[in-house]
Coordinates of C-alpha atoms in Angstrom, one line a residue:
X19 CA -28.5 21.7 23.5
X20 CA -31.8 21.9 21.2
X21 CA -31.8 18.4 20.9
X22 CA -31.0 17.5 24.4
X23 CA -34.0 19.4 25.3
X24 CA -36.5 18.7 22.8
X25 CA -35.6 15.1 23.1
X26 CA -35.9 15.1 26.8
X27 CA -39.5 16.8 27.2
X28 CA -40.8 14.4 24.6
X29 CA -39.5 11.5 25.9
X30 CA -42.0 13.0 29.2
X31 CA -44.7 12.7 26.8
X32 CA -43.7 9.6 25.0
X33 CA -41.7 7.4 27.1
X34 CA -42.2 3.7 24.8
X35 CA -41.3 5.7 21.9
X36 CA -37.9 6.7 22.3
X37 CA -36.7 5.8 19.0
X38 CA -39.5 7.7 17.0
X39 CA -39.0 10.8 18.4
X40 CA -35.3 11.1 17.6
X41 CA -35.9 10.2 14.1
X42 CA -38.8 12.5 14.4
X43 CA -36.3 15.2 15.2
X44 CA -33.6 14.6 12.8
X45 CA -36.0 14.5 9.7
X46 CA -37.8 17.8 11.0
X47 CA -33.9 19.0 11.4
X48 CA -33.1 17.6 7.5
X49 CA -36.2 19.3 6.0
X50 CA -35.5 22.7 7.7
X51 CA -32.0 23.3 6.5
X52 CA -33.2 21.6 3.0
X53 CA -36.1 24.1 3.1
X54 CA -33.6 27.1 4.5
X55 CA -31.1 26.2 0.9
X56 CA -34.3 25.8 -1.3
X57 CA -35.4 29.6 -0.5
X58 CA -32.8 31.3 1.0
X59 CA -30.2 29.7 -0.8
X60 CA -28.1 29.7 2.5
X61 CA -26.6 27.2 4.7
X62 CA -26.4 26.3 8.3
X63 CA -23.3 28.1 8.8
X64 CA -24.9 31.0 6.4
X65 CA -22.3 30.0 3.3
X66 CA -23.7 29.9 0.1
X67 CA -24.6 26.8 -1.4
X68 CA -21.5 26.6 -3.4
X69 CA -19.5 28.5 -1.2
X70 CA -16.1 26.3 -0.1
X71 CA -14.8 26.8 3.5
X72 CA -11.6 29.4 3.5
X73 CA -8.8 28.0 3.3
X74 CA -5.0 28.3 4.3
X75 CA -2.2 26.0 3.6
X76 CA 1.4 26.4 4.3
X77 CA 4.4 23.9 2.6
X78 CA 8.0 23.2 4.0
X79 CA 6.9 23.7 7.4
X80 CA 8.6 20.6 9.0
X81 CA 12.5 21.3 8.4
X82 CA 13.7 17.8 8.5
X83 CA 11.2 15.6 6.6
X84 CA 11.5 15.1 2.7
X85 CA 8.0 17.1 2.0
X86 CA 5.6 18.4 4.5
X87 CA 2.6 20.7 4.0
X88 CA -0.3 22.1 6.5
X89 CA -3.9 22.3 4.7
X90 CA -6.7 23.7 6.5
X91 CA -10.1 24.3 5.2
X92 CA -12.5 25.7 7.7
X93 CA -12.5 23.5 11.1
X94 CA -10.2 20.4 8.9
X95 CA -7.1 20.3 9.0
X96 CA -4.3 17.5 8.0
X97 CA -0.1 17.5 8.6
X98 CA 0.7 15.5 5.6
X99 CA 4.4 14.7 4.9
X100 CA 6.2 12.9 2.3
X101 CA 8.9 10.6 2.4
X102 CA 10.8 8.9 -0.4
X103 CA 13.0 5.6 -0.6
X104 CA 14.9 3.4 -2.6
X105 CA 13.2 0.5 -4.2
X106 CA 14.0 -1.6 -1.2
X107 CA 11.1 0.5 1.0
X108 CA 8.4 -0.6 -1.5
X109 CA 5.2 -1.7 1.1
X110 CA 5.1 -5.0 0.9
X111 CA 1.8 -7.0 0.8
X112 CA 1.2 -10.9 2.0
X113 CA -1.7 -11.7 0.2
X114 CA -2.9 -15.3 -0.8
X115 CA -1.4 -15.5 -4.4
X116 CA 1.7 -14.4 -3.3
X117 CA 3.9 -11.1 -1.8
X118 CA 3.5 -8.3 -4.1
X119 CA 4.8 -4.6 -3.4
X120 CA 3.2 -1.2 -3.3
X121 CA 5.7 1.7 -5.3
X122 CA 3.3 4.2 -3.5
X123 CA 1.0 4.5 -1.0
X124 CA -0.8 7.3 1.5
X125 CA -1.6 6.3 5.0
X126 CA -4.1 8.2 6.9
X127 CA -4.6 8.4 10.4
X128 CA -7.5 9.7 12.3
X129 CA -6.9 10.0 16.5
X130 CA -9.7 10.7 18.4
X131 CA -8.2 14.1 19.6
X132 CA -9.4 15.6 15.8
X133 CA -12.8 15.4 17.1
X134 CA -12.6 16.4 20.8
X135 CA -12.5 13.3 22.0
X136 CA -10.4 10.9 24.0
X137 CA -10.0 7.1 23.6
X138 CA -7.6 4.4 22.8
X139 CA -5.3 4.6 19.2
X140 CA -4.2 1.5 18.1
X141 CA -3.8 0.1 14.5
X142 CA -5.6 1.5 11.9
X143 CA -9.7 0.7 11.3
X144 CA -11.6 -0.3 8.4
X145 CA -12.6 3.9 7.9
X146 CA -8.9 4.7 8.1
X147 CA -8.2 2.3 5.6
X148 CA -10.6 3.6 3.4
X149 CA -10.1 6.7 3.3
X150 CA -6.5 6.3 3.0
X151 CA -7.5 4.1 -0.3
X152 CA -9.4 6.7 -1.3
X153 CA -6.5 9.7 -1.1
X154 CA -4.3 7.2 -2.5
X155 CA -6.0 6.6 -5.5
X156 CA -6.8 10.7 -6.4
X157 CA -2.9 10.8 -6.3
X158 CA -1.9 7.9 -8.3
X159 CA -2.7 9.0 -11.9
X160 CA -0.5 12.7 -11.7
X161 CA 2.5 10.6 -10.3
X162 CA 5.7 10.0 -13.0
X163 CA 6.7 6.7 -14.0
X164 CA 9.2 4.7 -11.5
X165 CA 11.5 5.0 -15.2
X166 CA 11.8 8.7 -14.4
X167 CA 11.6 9.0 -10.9
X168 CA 13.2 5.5 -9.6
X169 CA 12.0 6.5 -5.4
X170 CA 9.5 4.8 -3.5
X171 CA 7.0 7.0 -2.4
X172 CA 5.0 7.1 1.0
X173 CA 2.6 10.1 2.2
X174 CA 0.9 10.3 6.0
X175 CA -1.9 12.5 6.3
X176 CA -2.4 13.1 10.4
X177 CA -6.0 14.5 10.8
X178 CA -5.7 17.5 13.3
X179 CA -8.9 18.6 13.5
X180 CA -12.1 17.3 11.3
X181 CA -15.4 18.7 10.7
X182 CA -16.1 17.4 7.3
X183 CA -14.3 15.2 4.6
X184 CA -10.5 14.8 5.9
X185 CA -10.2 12.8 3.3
X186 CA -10.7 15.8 0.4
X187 CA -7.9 17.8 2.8
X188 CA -5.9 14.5 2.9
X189 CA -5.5 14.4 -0.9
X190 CA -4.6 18.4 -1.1
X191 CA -2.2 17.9 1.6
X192 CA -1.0 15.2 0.0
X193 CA -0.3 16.8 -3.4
X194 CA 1.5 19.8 -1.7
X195 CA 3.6 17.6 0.3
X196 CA 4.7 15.9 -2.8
X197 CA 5.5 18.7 -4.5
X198 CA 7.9 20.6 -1.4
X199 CA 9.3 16.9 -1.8
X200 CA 10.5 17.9 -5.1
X201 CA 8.1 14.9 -6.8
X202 CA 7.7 15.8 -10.7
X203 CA 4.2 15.4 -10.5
X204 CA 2.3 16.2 -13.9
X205 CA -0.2 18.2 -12.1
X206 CA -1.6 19.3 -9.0
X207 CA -4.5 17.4 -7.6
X208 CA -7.5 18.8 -5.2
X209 CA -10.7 16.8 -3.5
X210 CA -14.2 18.4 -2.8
X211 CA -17.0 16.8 -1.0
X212 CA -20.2 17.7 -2.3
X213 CA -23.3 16.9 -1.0
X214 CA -27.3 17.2 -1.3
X215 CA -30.7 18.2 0.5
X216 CA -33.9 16.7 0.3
X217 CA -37.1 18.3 1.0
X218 CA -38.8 14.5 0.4
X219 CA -36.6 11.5 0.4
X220 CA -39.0 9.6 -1.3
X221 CA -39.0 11.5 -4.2
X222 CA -35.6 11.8 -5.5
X223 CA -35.8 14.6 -8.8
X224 CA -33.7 17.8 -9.5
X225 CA -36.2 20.2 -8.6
X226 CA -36.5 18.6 -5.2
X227 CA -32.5 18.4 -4.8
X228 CA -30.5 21.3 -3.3
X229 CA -26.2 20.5 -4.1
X230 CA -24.0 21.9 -1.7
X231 CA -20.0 21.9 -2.0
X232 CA -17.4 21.3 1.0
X233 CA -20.1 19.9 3.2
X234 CA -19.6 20.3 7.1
X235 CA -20.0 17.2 9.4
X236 CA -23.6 18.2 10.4
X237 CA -24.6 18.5 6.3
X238 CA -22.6 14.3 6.1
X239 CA -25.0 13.9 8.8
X240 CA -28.4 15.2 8.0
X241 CA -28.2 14.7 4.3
X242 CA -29.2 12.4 1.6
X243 CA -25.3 12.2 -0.2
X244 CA -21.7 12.0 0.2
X245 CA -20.3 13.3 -3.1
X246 CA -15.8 13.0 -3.0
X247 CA -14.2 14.2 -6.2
X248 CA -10.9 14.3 -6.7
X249 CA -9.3 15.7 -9.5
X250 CA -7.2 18.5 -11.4
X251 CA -8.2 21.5 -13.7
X252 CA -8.7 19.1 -16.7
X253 CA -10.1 16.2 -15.1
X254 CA -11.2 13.6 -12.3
X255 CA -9.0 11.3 -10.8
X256 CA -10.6 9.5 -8.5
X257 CA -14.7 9.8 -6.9
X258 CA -16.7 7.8 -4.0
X259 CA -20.6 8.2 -3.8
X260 CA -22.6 7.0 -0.7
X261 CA -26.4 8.3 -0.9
X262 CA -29.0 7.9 1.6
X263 CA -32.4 7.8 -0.9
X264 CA -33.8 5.7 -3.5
X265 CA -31.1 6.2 -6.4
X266 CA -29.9 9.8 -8.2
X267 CA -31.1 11.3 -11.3
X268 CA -28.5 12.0 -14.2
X269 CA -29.7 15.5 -13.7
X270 CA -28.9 16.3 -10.3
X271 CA -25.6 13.8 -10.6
X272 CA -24.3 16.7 -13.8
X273 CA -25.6 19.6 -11.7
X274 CA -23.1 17.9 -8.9
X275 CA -20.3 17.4 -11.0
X276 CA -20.0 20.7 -12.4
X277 CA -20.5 22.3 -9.1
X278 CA -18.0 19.7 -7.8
X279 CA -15.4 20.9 -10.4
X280 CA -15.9 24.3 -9.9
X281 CA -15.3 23.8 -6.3
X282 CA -12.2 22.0 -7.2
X283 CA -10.8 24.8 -9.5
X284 CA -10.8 27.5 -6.3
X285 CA -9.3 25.0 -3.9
X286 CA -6.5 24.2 -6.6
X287 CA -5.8 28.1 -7.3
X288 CA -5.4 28.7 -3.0
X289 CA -3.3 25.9 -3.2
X290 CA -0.8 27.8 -5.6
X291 CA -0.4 30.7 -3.3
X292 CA 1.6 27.9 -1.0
X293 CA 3.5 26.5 -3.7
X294 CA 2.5 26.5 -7.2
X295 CA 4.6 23.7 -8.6
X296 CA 7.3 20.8 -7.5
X297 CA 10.6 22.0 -6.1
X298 CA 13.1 22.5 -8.6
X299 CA 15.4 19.9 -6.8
X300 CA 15.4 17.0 -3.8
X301 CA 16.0 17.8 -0.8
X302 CA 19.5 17.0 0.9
X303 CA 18.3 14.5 3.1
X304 CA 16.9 12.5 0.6
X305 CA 19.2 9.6 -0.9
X306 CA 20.3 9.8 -4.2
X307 CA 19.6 6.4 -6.4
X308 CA 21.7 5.3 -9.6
X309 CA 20.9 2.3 -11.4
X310 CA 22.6 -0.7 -13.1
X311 CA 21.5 -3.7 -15.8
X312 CA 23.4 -6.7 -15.0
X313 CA 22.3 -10.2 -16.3
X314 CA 20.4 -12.5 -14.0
X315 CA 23.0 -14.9 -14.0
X316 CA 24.7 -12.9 -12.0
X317 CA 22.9 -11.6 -9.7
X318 CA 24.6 -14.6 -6.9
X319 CA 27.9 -12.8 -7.6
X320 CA 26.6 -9.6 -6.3
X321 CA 24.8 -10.9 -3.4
X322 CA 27.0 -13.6 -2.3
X323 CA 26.7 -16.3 0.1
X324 CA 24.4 -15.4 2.8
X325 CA 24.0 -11.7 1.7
X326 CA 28.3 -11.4 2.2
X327 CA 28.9 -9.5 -0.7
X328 CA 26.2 -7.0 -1.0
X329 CA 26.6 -5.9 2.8
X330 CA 30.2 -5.6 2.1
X331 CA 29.7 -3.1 -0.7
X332 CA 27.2 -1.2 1.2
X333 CA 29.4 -0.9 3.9
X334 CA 32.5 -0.1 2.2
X335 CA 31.3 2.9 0.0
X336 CA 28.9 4.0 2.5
X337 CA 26.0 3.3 0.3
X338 CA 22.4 3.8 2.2
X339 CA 21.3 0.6 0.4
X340 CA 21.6 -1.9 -2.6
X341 CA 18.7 -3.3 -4.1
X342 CA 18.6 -6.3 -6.5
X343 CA 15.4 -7.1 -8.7
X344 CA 14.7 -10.8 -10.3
X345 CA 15.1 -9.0 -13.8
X346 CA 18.9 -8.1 -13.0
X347 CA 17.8 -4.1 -11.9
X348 CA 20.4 -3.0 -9.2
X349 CA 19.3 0.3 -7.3
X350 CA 22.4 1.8 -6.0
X351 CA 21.6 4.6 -3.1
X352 CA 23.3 6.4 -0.9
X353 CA 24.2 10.3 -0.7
X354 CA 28.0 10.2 -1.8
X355 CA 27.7 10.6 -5.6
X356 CA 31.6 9.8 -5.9
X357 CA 31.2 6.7 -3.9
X358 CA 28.5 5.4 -5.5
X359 CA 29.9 5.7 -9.0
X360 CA 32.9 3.9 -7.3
X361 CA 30.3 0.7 -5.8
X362 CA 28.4 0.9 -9.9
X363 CA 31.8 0.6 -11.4
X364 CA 32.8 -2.6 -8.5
X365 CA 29.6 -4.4 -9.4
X366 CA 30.7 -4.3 -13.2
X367 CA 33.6 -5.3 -12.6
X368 CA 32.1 -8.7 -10.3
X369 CA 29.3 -9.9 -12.7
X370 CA 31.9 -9.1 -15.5
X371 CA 34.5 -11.6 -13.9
X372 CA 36.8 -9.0 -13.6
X373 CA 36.8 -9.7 -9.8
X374 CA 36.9 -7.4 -6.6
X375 CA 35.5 -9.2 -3.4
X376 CA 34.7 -5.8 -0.7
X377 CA 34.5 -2.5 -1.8
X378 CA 38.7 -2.1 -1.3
X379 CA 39.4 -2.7 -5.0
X380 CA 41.0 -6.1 -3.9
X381 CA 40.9 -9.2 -6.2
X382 CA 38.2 -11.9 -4.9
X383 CA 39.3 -15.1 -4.3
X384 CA 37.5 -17.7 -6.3
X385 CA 34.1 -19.3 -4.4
X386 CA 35.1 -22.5 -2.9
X387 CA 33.0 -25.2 -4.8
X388 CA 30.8 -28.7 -2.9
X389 CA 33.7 -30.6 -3.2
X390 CA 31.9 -33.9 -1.0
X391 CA 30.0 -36.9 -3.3
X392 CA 27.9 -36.3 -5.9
X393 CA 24.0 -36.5 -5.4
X394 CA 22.2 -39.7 -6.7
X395 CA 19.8 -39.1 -9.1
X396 CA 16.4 -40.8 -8.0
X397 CA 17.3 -40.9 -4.4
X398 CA 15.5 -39.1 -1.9
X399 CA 17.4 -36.4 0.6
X400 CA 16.1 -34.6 3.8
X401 CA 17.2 -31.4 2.8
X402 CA 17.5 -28.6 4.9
X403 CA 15.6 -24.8 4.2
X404 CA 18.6 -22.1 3.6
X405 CA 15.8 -19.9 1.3
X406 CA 11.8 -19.6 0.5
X407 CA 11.1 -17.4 -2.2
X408 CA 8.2 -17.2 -4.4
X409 CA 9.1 -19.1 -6.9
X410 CA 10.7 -21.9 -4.7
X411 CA 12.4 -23.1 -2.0
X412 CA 16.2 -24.1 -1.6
X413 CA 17.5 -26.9 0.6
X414 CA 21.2 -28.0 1.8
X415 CA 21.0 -32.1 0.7
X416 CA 24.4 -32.1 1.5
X417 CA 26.4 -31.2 4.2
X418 CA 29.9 -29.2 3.5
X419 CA 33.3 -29.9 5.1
X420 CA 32.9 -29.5 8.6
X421 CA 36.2 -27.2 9.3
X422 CA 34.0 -24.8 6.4
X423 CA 36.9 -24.9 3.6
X424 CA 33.9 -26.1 1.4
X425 CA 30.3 -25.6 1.3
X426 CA 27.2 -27.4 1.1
X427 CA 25.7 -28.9 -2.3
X428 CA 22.5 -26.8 -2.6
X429 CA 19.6 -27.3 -4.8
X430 CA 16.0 -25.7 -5.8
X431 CA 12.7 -27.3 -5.3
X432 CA 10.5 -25.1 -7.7
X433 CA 7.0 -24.3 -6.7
X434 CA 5.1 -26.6 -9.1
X435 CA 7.4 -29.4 -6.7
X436 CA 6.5 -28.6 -3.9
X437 CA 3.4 -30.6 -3.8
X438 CA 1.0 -32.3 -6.0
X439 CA -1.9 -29.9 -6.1
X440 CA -1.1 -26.8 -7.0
X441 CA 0.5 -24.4 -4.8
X442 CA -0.9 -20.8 -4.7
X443 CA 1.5 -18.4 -2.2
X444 CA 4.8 -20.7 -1.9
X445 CA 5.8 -18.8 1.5
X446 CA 2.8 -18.9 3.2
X447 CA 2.9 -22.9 2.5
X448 CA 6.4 -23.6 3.3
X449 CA 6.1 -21.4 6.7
X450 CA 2.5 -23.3 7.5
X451 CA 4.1 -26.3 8.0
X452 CA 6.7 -25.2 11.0
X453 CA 9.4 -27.5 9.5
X454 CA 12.7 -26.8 9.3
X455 CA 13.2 -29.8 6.8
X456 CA 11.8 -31.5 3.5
X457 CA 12.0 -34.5 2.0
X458 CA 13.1 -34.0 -1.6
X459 CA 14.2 -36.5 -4.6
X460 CA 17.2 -35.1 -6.6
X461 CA 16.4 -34.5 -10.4
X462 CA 19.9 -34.2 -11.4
X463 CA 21.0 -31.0 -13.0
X464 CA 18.7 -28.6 -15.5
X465 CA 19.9 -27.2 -19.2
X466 CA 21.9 -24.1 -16.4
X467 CA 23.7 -26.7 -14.9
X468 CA 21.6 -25.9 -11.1
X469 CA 20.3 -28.8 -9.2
X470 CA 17.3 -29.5 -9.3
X471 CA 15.2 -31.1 -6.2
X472 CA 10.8 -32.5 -6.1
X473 CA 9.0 -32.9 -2.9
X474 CA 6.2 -33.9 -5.7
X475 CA 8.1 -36.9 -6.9
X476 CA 8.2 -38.1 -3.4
X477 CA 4.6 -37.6 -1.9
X478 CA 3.8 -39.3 -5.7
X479 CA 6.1 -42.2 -4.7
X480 CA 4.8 -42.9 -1.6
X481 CA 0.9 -43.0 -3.3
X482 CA -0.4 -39.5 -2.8
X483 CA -2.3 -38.2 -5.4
X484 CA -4.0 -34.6 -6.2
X485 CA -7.7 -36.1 -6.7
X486 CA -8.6 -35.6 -3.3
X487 CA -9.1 -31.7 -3.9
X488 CA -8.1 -29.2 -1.0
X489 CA -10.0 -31.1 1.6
X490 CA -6.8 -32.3 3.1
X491 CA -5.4 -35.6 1.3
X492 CA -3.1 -37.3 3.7
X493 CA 0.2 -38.3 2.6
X494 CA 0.8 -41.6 2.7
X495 CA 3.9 -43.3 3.6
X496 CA 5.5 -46.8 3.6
X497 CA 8.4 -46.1 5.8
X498 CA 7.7 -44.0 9.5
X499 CA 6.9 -40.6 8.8
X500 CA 10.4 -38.0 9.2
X501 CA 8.5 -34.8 9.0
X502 CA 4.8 -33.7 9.9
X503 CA 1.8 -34.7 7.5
X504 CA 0.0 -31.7 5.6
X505 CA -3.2 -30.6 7.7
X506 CA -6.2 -29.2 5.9
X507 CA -5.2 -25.8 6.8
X508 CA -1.2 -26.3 4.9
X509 CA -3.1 -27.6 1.8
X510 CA -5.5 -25.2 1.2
X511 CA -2.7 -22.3 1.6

C-alpha cells in the first residue's frame, strides 16, 4: 500500500519519469532494511539476522504412497512424496548422443495457487526445472549405491505455499520423504538460503555486508544475493549463488558459509523430531526386486520372439515386472516372494537349456528356425524394421512361411552401417527418415554365427561418399530410388 501511494503522488509530480522513481523507491527501501540490520541487528519481520523461520514438519502423513513428508518453514511449505520402482521406471532421456536413463530424480512443481495467484499450469518452466535440478543434486551424494538398494527412485515436491526459497524446503522435504520411504540414506540432508544487505552496492566489502539466513521473498527481492546451501552436519552437498553487485569478497563469502551451516545444523536437528532416521523396513506397497546374472547370449531366450516369453513369465507368477539389462542383469519384481523365487529358478532353467516355455513348468518346444533360401552374400535386400536400438537396427530380408510354421531370416545392421558419416543417436536417425524400410547388403554371418546386414555398403556402391560433411550429401543412385533420400535435417541427426 506504501508503495502504491508513494509511487502514485510522485508520478503527480514526475509524470516522464516513471521508471526513476520506482527504482528511486526500491533502493531507498534496500538501504533502510540494510541500515535497520547494520544497527539494530533486526529484520523486516523483526527476526534476528541469523534467526531461521520456525519450523514444523510431519512424515507418513499420506497412507498410501511409498514416503510422504510435510515441511513447513514459516509461510513455505512443500508435500513431497517418494516413490520407488524397479529398474524398468528409470526416467529416460532422448538426448542427441543417444537415450540414457536417470536412476533418480526430484521433480518440482510450483502452481500459481502457492503464491495467491491464479493462472494457467501446464508443463513445467525453465525455474521449475531448475530448481528441481537444484534439490536433485543436494540429494544425490547421501543416496546408497543401486548395488545395495536395486529401486529406482523418484521424489515430487508440490509447493503449497512459498515466501522464500521452496527449493531449501524441497530438498528437506525431500530427505524426510525418503527416509519414511525406508531409503538407507547415509545421512540426512537440509538446504538454507542465505542472503546479504548492502548499504552501497558499489562498494562490495565485509564491513559494508549484513548476512542474513532463511531469507523471505521481500529480502530475494530487495537484496544484493541469493546464497542456497545444501548439505548435512559434516558437509555441503550441493550450493547455487546469484548476486546482484560487482563480485563478493572471500570475507563476507566465509562469514556466509559458516552462518549458512549453522543455519543448516538447527533445521536438520527439527527435522529429527519428525523422524530421525530411515524406516527400519519398505513399505508393503512397495515391490520387492531380486536379481539374476545370466549370460548375454541368452538374453533372446528370456525375452522371446516379440516380447512372448518375458510377458508370459510375468503373467504367470504374477511378477509386477521383469527387466533385462544389455550386460545380462535380470530385475525380477513383484510382491510374492515364493513366486518370484519360482520365475528366478524358470529363467535358469531357460538360458541353461534346461527348457520351460510359460511360467507352468512345461517343457518349451524348440524355436522353429528360417527354413526358406539362404541370403546371398553381396546382394542387396529391402529389409524390413522389426527393432531400432542404440546400437543398431534389425530388419526381416526374408519373408517366413506364410501359414507362420517358420519365421523370417532376420539380421543386424550396426550403427557404424547405417550410413557413411558417422551416426550420433541411431534412433533419432532411423525414426527421422519416416521409412518403414532400408535397403541393406547382406555381409554373411559374423565369428557368433548372427547375420550381419550394411546400409553403408550400399549408399558406398551407388557413389556416396562422407566428404561432403553434414551439409546434406545426396545419395546417389543408378537404378530409381525405392526409399526416400536423406534431407539435411536426417544427416545432421
Amino acid at each position: 500500500e506504501l508503495s502504491k501511494r508513494v509511487t502514485e503522488e510522485m508520478e503527480e509530480l514526475f509524470p516522464e519519469e516513471t521508471a526513476a522513481v520506482k527504482s528511486a523507491y526500491k533502493d531507498l527501501m534496500c538501504r533502510r532494511i540494510f541500515q535497520l540490520g547494520k544497527t539494530e541487528g533486526v529484520r523486516i519481520d523483526g527476526r534476528r539476522l541469523d534467526e531461521v523461520r520456525p519450523i514444523d514438519s510431519e512424515a507418513g502423513l499420506l497412507p498410501r504412497v511409498h514416503g510422504s513428508a510435510l515441511f513447513t518453514r514459516g509461510e513455505t511449505q512443500t508435500v513431497a512424496t517418494a516413490t520407488l520402482g524397479d529398474s524398468g521406471m528409470k526416467q529416460k532421456i532422448d538426448k542427441i548422443d543417444g537415450m540414457t536413463e536417470k536412476r533418480f530424480y526430484l521433480q518440482y512443481t510450483f502452481p500459481p495457487s502457492c503464491v495467491g495467484e491464479t493462472g494457467r499450469v501446464g508443463a513445467p518452466g525453465r525455474r521449475e526445472v531448475g530448481h528441481g535440478n537444484l534439490a536433485e543434486r543436494a540429494l544425490i551424494p547421501t543416496l546408497p549405491t543401486e548395488t545395495d538398494f536395486p529401486y529406482t527412485i523418484r521424489v515430487e515436491s508440490l509447493v503449497t505455499e512459498s515466501n522464500g526459497s521452496s527449493s531449501m524446503a524441497s530438498v528437506c522435504g525431500g530427505c524426510l520423504a525418503l527416509m519414511d520411504a525406508g531409503v538407507p540414506i547415509k545421512s540426512p540432508v537440509a538446504g538454507i538460503a542465505m542472503g546479504m544487505l548492502l548499504g552501497d552496492k558499489s562498494d562490495v566489502s565485509d564491513e559494508n555486508a549484513v548476512i542474513v539466513s532463511d531469507i523471505l521473498g521481500t529480502e530475494d527481492a530487495l537484496g544484493t544475493m541469493d546464497f542456497k546451501v545444501a548439505g548435512d552436519k559434516e558437509g555441503i552437498t550441493t550450493f547455487q549463488l546469484d548476486i546482484k553487485c560487482e563480485g563478493l569478497t572471500l570475507e563476507t563469502m566465509a562469514r556466509a558459509l559458516h552462518q549458512a551451516k549453522e543455519g543448516r545444523i538447527h533445521i536438520l536437528g527439527e527435522m529429527e523430531k519428525a523422524l530421525a532416521e530411515p524406516r527400519g523396513e519398505l513399505p508393503p506397497t512397495v515391490p520387492k526386486v531380486i536379481m539374476v546374472k545370466i549370460s548375454e547370449d541368452s538374453i533372446g531366450k528370456v525375452i522371446g520372439p516379440g516380447g512372448k516369453q518375458i510377458r508370459a513369465l510375468i503373467e504367470d507368477f504374477g511378477l509386477s515386472n521383469i527387466n533385462v539389462d544389455e550386460s545380462g542383469e535380470v530385475q525380477i519384481s513383484g510382491y510374492d516372494a515364493s513366486q518370484m523365487e519360482k520365475a528366478k529358478e524358470m529363467i535358469l532353467k531357460l538360458t541353461s537349456g534346461g527348457g520351460g516355455g510359460g511360467g507352468r513348468g512345461g517343457r518349451r518346444e524348440p524355436r522353429p528356425e528360417y527354413a526358406g533360401p539362404p541370403p546371398e552374400e553381396g546382394k542387396v535386400y529391402e529389409g524390413k524394421i522389426t527393432g531400432i536400438h542404440n546400437f543398431g537396427v534389425f530388419l526381416e530380408i526374408l519373408p517366413g512361411a506364410e501359414d507362420g510354421s517358420t519365421p523370417a531370416l532376420e539380421g543386424l545392421c550396426h550403427v557404424s552401417q547405417l550410413h557413411v558419416e558417422r551416426v550420433r543417436n541411431c534412433e533419432g536417425f532411423v525414426r527421422s527418415m519416416n521409412v518403414e524400410t532400408l535397403e541393406v547388403m547382406y555381409q554373411g554371418k559374423n565369428n557368433q554365427g548372427k547375420h550381419q546386414l550394411s546400409r553403408k555398403a550400399v549408399l558406398e556402391s551407388r557413389g556416396v561418399n562422407g566428404r561432403g560433411g553434414s551439409g546434406g550429401q545426396q545419395e546417389r543412385r543408378s537404378a530409381p530410388p525405392q526409399q526416400p533420400e536423406m534431407s539435411k535435417e536426417e544427416v545432421d541427426v
